[in-house]
Short mmCIF file of C-alpha atoms and ligand atoms in Angstrom, two decimals:
data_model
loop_
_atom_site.label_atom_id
_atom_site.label_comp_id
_atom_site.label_asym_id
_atom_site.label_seq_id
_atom_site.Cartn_x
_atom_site.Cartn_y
_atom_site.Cartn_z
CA UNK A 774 -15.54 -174.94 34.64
CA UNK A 775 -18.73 -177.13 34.14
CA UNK A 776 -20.48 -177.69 31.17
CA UNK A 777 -22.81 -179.94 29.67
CA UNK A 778 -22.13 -182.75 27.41
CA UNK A 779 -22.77 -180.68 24.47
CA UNK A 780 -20.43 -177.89 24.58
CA UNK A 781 -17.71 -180.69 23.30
CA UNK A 782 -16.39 -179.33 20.17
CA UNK A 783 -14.72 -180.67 17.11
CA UNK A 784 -11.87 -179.83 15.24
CA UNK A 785 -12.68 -178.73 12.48
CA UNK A 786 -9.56 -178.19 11.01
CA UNK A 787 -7.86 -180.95 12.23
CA UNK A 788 -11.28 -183.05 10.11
CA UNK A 789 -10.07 -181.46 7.08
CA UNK A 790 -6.54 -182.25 7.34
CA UNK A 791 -7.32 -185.60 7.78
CA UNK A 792 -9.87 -185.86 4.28
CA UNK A 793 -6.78 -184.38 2.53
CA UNK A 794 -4.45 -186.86 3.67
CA UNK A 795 -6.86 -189.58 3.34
CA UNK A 796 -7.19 -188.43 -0.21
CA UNK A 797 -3.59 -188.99 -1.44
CA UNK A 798 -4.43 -192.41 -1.23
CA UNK A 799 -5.37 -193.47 -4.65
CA UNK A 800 -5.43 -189.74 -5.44
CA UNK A 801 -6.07 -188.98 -9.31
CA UNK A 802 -4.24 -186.21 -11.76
CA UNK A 803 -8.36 -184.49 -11.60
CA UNK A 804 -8.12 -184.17 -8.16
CA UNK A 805 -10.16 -187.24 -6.85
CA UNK A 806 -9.40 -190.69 -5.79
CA UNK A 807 -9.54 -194.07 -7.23
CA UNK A 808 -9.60 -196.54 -4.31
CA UNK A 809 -11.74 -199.50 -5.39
CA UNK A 810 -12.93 -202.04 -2.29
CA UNK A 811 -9.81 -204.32 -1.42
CA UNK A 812 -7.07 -203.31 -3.93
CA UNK A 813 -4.09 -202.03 -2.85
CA UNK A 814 -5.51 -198.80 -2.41
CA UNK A 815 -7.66 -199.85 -0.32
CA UNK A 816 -5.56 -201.53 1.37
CA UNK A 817 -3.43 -198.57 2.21
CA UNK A 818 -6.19 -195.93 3.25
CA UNK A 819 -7.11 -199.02 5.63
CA UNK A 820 -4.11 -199.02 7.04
CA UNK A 821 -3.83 -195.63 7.69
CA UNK A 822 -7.47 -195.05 9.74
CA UNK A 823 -6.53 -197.72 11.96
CA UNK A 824 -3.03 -196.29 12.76
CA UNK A 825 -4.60 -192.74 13.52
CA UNK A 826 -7.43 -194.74 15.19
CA UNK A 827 -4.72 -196.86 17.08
CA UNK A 828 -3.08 -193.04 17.72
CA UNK A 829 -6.42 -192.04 19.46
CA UNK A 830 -6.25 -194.92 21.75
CA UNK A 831 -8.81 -197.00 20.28
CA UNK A 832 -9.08 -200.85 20.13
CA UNK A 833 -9.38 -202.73 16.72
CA UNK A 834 -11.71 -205.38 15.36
CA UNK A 835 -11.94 -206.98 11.69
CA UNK A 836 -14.44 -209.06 10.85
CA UNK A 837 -15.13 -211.76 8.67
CA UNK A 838 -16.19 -209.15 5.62
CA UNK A 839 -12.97 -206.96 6.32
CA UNK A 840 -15.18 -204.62 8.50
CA UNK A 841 -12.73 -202.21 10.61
CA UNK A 842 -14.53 -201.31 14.01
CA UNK A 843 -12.27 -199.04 16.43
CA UNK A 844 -13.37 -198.61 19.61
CA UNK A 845 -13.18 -196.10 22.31
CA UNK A 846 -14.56 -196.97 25.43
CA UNK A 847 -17.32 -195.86 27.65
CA UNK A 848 -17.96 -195.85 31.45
CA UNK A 849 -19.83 -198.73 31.24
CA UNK A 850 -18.00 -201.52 28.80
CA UNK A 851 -21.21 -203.43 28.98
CA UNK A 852 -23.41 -201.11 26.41
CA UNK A 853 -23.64 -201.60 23.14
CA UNK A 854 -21.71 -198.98 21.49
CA UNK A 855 -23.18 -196.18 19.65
CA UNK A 856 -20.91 -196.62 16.15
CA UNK A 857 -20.98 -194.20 13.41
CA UNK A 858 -18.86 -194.79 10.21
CA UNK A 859 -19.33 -195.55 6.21
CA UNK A 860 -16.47 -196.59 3.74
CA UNK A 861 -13.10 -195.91 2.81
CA UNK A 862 -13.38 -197.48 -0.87
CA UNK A 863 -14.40 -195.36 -4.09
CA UNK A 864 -15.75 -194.91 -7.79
CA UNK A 865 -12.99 -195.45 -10.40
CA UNK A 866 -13.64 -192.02 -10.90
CA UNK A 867 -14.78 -190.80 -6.63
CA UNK A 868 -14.19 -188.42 -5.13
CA UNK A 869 -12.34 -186.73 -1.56
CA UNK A 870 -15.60 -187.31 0.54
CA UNK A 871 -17.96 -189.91 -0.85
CA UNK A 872 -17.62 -192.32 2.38
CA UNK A 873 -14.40 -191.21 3.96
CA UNK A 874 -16.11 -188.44 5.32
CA UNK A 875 -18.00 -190.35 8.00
CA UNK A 876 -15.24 -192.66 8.51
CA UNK A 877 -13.06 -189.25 9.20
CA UNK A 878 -16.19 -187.40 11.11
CA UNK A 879 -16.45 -190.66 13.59
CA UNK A 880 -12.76 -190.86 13.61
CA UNK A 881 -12.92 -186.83 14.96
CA UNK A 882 -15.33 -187.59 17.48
CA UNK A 883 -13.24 -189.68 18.94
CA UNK A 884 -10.45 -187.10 19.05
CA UNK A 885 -12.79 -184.32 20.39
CA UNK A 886 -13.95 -186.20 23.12
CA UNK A 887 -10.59 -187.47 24.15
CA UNK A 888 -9.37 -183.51 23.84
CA UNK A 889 -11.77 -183.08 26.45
CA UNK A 890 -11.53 -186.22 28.08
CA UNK A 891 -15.16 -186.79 28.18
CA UNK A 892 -16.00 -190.41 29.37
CA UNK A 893 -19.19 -191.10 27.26
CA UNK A 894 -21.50 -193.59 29.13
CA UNK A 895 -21.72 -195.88 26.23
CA UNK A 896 -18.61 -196.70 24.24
CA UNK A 897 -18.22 -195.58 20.89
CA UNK A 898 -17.13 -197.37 17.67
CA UNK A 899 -16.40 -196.07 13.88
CA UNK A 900 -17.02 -198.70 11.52
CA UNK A 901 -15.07 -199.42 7.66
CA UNK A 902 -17.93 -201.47 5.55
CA UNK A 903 -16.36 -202.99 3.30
CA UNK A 904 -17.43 -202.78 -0.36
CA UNK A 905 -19.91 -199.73 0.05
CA UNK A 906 -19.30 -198.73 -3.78
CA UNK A 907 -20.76 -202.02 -5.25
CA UNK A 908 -18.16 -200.58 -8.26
CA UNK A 909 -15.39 -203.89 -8.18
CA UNK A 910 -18.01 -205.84 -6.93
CA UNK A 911 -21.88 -206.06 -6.70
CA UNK A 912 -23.94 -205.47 -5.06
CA UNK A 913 -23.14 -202.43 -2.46
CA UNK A 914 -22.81 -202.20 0.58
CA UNK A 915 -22.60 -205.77 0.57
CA UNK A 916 -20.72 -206.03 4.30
CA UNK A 917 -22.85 -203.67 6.35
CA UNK A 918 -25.81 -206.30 4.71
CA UNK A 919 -24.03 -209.21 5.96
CA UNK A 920 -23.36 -207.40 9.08
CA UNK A 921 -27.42 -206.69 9.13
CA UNK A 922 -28.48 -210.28 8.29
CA UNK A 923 -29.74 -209.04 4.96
CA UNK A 924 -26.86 -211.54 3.02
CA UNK A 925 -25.12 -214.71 4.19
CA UNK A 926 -21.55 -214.19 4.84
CA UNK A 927 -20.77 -217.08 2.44
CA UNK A 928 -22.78 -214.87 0.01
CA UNK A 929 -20.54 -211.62 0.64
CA UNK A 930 -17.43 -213.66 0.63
CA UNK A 931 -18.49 -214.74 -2.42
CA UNK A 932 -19.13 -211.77 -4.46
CA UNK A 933 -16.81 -211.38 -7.53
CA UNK A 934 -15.43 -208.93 -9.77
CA UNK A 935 -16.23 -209.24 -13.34
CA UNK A 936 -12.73 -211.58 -13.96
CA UNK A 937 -13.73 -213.58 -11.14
CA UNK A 938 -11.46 -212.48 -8.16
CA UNK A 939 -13.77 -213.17 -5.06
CA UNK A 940 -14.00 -210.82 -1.93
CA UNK A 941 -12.61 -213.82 0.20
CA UNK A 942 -9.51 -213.68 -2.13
CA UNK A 943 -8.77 -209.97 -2.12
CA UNK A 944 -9.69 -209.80 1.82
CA UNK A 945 -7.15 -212.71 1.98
CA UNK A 946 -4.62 -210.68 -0.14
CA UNK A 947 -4.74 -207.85 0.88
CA UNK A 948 -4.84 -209.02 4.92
CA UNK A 949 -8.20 -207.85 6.15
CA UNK A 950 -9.86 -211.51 6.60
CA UNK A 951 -10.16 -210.83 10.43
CA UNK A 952 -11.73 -213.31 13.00
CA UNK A 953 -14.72 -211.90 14.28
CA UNK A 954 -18.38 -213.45 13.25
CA UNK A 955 -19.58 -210.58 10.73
CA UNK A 956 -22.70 -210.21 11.61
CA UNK A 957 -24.87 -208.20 14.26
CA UNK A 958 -25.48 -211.18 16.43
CA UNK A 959 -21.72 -210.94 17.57
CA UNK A 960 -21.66 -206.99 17.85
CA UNK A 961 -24.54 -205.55 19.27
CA UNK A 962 -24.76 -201.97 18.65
CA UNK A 963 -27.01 -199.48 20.56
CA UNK A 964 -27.20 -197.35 17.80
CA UNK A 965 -26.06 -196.11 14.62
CA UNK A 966 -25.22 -192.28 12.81
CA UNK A 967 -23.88 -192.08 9.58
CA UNK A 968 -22.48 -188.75 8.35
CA UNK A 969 -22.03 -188.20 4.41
CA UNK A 970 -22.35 -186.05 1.97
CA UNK A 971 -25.66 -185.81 0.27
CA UNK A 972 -24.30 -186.41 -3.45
CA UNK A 973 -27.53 -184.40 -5.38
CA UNK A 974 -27.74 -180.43 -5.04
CA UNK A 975 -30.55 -179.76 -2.68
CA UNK A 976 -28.67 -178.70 -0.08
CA UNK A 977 -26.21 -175.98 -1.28
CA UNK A 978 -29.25 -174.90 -3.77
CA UNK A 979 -31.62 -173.86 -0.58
CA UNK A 980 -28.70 -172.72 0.95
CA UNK A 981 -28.90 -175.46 4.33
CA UNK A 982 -25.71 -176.52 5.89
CA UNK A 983 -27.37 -179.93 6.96
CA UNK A 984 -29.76 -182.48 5.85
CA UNK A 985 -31.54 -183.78 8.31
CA UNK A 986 -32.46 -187.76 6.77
CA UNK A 987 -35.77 -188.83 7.36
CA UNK A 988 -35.62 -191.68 4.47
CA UNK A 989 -33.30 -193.32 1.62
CA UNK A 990 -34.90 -194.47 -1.83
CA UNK A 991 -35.19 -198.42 -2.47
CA UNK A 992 -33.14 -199.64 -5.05
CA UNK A 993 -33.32 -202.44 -7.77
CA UNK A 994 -30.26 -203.40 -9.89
CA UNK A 995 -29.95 -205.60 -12.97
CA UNK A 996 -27.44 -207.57 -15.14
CA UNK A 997 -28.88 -208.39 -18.62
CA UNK A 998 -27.13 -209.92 -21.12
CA UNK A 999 -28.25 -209.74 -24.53
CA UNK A 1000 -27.02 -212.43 -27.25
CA UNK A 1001 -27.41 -212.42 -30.68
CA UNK A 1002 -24.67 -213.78 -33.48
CA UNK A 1003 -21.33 -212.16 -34.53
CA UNK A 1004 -20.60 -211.67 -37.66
CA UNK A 1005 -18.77 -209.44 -40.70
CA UNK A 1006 -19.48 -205.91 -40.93
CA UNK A 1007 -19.00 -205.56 -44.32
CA UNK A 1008 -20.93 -208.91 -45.82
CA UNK A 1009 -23.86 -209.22 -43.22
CA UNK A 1010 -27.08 -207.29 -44.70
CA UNK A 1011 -28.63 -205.42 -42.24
CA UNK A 1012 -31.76 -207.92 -42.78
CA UNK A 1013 -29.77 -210.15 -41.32
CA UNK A 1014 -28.32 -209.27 -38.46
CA UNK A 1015 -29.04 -209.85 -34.74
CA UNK A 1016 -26.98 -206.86 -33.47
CA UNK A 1017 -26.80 -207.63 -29.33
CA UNK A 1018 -25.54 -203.94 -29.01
CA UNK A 1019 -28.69 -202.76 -31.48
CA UNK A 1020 -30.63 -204.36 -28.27
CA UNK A 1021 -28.56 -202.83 -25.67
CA UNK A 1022 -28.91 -199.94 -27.08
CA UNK A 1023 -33.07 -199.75 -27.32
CA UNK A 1024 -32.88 -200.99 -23.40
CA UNK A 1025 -30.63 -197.70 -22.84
CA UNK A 1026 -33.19 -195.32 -24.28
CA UNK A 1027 -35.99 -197.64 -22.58
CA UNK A 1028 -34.16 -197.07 -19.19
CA UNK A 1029 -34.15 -193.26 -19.34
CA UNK A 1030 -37.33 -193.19 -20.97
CA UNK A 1031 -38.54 -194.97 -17.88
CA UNK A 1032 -36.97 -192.67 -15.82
CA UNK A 1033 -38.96 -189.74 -16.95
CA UNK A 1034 -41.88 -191.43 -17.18
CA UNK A 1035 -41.84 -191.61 -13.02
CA UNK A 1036 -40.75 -188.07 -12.08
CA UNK A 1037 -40.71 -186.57 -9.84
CA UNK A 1038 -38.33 -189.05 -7.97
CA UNK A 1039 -36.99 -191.76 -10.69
CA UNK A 1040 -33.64 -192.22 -11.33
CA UNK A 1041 -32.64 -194.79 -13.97
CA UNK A 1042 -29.59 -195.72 -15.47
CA UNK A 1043 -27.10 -197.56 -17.46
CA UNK A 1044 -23.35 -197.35 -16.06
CA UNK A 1045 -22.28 -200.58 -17.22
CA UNK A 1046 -21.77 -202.30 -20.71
CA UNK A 1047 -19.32 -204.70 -21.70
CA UNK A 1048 -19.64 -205.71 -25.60
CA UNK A 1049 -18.20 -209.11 -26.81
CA UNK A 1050 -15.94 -209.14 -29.12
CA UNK A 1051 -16.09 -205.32 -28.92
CA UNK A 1052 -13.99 -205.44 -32.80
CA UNK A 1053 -14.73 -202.26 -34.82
CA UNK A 1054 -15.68 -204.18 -38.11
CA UNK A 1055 -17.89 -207.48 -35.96
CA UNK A 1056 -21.45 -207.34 -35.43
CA UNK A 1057 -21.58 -207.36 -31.69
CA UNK A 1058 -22.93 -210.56 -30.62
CA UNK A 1059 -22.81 -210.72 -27.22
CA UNK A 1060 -23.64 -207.41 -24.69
CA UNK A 1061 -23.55 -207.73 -20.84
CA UNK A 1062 -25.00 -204.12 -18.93
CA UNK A 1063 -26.80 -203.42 -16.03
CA UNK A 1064 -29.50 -201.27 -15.18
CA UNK A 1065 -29.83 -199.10 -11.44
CA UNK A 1066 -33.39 -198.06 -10.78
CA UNK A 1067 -34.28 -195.59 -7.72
CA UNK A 1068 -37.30 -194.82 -6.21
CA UNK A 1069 -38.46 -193.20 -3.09
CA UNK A 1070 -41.98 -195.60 -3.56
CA UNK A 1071 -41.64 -199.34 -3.36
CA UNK A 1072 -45.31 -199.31 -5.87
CA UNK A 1073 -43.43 -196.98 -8.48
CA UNK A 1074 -40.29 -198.52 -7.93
CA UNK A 1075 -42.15 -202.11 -8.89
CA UNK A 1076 -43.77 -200.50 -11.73
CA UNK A 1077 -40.49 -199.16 -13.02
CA UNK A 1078 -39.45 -203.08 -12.72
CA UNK A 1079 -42.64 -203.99 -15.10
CA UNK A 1080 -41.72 -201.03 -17.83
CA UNK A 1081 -38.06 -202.84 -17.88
CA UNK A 1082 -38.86 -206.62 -18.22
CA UNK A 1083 -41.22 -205.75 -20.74
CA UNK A 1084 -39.14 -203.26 -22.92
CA UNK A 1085 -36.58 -206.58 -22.56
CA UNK A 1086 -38.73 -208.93 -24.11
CA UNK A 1087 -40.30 -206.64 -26.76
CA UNK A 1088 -36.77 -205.59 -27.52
CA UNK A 1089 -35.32 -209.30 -27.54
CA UNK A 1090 -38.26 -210.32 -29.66
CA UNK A 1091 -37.69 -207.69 -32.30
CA UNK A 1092 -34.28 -207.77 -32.54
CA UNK A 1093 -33.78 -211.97 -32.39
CA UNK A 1094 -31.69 -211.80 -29.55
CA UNK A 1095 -31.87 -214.20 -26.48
CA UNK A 1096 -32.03 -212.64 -23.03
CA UNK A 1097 -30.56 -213.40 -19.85
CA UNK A 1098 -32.36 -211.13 -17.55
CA UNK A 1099 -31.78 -211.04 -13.52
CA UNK A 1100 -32.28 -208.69 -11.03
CA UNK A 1101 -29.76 -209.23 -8.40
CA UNK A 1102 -30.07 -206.38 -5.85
CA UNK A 1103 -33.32 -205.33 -4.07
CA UNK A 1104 -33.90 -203.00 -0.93
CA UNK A 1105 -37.20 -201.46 -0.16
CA UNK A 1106 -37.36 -198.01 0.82
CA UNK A 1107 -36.05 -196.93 4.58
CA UNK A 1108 -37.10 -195.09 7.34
CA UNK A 1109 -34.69 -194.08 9.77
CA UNK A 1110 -35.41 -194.42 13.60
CA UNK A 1111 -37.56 -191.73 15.22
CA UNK A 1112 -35.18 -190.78 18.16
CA UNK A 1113 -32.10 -191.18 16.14
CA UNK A 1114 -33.44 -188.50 13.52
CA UNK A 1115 -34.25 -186.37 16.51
CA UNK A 1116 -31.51 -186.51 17.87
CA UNK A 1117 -29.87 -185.37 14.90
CA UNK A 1118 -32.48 -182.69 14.88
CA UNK A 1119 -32.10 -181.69 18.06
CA UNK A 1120 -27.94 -180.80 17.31
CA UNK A 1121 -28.81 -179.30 14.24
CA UNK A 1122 -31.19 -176.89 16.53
CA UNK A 1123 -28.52 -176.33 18.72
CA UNK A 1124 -26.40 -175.24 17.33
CA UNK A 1125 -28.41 -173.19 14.47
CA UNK A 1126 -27.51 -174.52 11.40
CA UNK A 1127 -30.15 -173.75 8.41
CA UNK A 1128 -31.42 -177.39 7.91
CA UNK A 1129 -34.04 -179.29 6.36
CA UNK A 1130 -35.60 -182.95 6.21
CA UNK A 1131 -34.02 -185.02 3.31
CA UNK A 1132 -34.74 -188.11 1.69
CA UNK A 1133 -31.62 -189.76 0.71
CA UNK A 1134 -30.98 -190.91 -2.62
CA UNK A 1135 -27.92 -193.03 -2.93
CA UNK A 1136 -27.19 -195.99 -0.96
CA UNK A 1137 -25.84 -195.73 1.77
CA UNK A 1138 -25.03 -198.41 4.80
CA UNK A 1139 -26.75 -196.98 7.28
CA UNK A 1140 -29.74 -198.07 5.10
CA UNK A 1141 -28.74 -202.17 6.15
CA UNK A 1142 -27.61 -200.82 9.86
CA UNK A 1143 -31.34 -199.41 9.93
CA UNK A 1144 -32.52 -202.91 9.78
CA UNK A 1145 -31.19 -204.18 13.02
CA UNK A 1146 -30.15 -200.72 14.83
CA UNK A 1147 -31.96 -197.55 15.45
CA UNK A 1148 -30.45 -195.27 12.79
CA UNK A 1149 -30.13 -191.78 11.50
CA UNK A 1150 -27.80 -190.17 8.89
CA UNK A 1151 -26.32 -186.54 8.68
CA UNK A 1152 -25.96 -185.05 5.30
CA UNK A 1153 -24.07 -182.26 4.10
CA UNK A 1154 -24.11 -180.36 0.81
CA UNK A 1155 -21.27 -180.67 -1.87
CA UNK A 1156 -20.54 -178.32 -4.66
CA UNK A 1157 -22.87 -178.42 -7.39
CA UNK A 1158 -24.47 -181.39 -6.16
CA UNK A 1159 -22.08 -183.37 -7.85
CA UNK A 1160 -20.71 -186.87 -6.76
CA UNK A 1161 -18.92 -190.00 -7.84
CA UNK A 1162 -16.62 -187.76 -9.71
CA UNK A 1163 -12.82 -186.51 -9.22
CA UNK A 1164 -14.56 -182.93 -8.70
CA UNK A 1165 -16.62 -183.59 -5.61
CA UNK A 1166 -15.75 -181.42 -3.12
CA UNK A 1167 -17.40 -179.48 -0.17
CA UNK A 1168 -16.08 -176.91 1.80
CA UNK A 1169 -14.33 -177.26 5.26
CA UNK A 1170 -17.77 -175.27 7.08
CA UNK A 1171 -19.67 -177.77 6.16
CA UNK A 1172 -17.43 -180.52 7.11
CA UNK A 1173 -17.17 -179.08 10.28
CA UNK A 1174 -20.87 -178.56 10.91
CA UNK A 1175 -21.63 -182.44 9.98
CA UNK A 1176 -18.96 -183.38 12.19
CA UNK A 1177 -20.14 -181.01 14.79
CA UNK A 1178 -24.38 -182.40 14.09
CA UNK A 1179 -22.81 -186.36 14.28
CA UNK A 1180 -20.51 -185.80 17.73
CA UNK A 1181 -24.25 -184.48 19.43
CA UNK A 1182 -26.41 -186.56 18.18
CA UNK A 1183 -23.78 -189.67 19.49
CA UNK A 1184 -23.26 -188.26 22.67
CA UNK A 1185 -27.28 -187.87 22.78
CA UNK A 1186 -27.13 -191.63 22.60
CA UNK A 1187 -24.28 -192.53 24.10
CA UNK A 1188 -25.50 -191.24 27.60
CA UNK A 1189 -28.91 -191.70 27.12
CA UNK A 1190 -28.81 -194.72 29.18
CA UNK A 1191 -27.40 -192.60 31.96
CA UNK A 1192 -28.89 -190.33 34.20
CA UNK A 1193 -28.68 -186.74 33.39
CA UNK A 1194 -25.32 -185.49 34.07
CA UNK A 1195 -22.89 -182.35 33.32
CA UNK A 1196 -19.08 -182.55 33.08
CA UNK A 1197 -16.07 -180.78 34.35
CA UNK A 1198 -14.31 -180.37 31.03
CA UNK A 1199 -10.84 -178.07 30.61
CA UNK A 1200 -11.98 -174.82 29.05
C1 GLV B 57 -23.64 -195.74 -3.58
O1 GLV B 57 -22.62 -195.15 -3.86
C2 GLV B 57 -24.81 -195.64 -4.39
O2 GLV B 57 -24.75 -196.01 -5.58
O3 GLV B 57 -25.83 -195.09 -3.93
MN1 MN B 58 -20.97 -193.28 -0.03
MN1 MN B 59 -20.58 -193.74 -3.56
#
């Protein structure tokens, strides 16, 4: 029987199966997973991709940065690769799909197309970043930016968690320091597809199956620390006090208050606040929290960074606190490739799937591949919209479509080098 290229189906099923097993790794009594970047958890879920990956046939790669590349090859070695992938780590509180489903969904590709024994042109690769989460250390995705030339490796490597552990230790540790130079210039790629979910509730809301991504939202993240002095709850007047948490606490209402004030898009938020001595009857006197600011508009996104610095000082000044104040994470708004959205148009057309544009709004590392590789993301709703929770789920028809939209749109690419050509594949 011929066919062409893009009757190859996946298994749906067999994609499931594999997020559930993935997901007793780290699991949680909620029903998520707690698998923080390069603990043991980590570690283990690793392990496990590259023995399935090993099971497909696939050769294995680590980088410098602990990235995981599996390879299956194409007709012609030579090509750069199209790769797909995300990351295998989690919130302290993540869920069953937040990365691991396009780690999984590249990982099934692979499996269809050896079902069918389809010999792409180009080879194909499904990359691990490591440290997507930015949760046990910041910033995120950290490796696929060292991977894009965005960060020096020695900068990655260096990257600590708030006691100090560095990722060159834990990648040491836990055995994923691998050889390879980590960055692009070693690893050509011919182009990039990221499947995920989309983490907000546009999707199941309209009632689309996929989001096609056009765009991601730039990003700026802060660490401020506020000091003021410590002192005795019961003696100190409240004249006299330089609270750090009374600060930290304006700066929280400030944040959200500058949120709003930049709808439609804004997102703004506190997640993180550690409060020194943190004693029930001491005047906090030191408080160390960060800020997350999201924006679709570079301009607004700018603006939102002139509302903060200035709420900081007003608030430091009022309050007699000294301020640390430093923004360590920028990226600008993306745009993904033109073909590479197309050609994840073009599967979502073919095979009918209700579908519309999206702009996405977490980070994501196809947002650093974009820099140096013509990219394009697949999104797929999850219930309620929520994510980075132990609730997030989706169901196993959408897991199979995205799978389904990501195994086109790579074979688009992968034999797009090639002439035209149609396969005998076994019914
Ligand atoms: C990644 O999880 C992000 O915060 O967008
Ligand atoms: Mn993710
Ligand atoms: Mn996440």
């Amino acid at each position: 029987m011929t066919r062409t290229i893009h009757n190859l189906t996946i298994n749906g099923d067999r994609l499931w199966q594999s997020l559930m097993d993935m997901a007793k790794i780290g699991a949680t009594e909620k029903g998520g997973v707690c698998r923080l970047a390069l603990t043991d958890e980590d570690k283990a879920g690793r392990d496990l991709f590259v023995q399935w990956c090993r099971d497909a046939g696939c050769s294995i790669r680590i980088d410098a940065m602990g990235n995981i590349f599996a390879r299956r090859e194409g007709r012609n070695p030579a090509l750069p690769p199209v790769m797909t992938g995300s990351h295998l780590d989690s919130q302290p509180t993540g869920g069953r799909f937040d990365g691991v489903y396009g780690v999984l969904a590249g990982l099934e590709v692979i499996r269809a197309l050896n079902d069918a024994g389809y010999e792409t042109e180009a080879p194909v690769e499904v990359a691990v970043w490591t440290n997507e989460e930015g949760s046990r250390f910041a910033p995120a995705m950290i490796s696929s930016g060292v991977f894009a030339k965005v960060f020096e490796p020695e900068y990655g490597l260096s990257r600590a968690t708030l006691d100090g552990q560095t990722i060159a230790q834990e990648l040491k540790r836990i055995g994923y320091d691998g050889p390879d130079h980590p960055t692009v210039d070693a690893h050509p790629v011919g182009a990039y597809f990221e499947a995920h979910i989309e983490q907000g509730p546009i999707l199941e809301a309209e009632g689309k199956t996929i989001g096609v991504v056009t765009d991601a939202q730039g990003q700026r993240w802060y660490e401020i620390t506020f000091t003021g002095q410590e002192s005795h709850a019961g003696p100190t007047p409240m004249t006299r006090r330089r609270d750090a948490l009374v600060g930290a606490a304006r700066i929280v209402e400030a944040v959200n208050r500058i949120g709003h004030a930049h709808q439609p898009y804004a997102c703004a938020t506190v997640g993180l606040m550690q409060i020194h001595p943190n004693s029930r009857n001491v005047i906090p006197g030191q408080v160390f929290f960060t800020v997350d600011f999201r924006h679709p508009d570079d301009a607004v996104l700018a603006r939102m960074d002139h509302d903060l610095r200035a709420a900081c000082e007003t608030v430091a000044q009022e309050v007699g606190l000294e301020m640390d104040f430093r923004q360590i994470w920028y990226y600008a708004p993306i745009r993904f490739e033109e073909s590479c959205v197309a050609a994840v148009r073009a599967a979502v057309e073919r095979n009918g799937y209700p579908a519309r544009d999206m702009v996405s709004g977490a980070g994501h590392d196809a947002c650093y591949l974009s820099k140096v590789v013509p990219t394009g993301m697949v999104f797929i709703p999850c219930i309620d919209g929520i994510s980075h929770n132990e609730v997030e789920d989706a169901t196993p028809e959408w897991v199979a479509a995205g799978g389904q939209v990501l195994l086109e749109a790579m074979l688009a690419k992968a034999d797009a080098l090639a002439p035209a050509r149609t396969e005998a594949v076994p019914a």
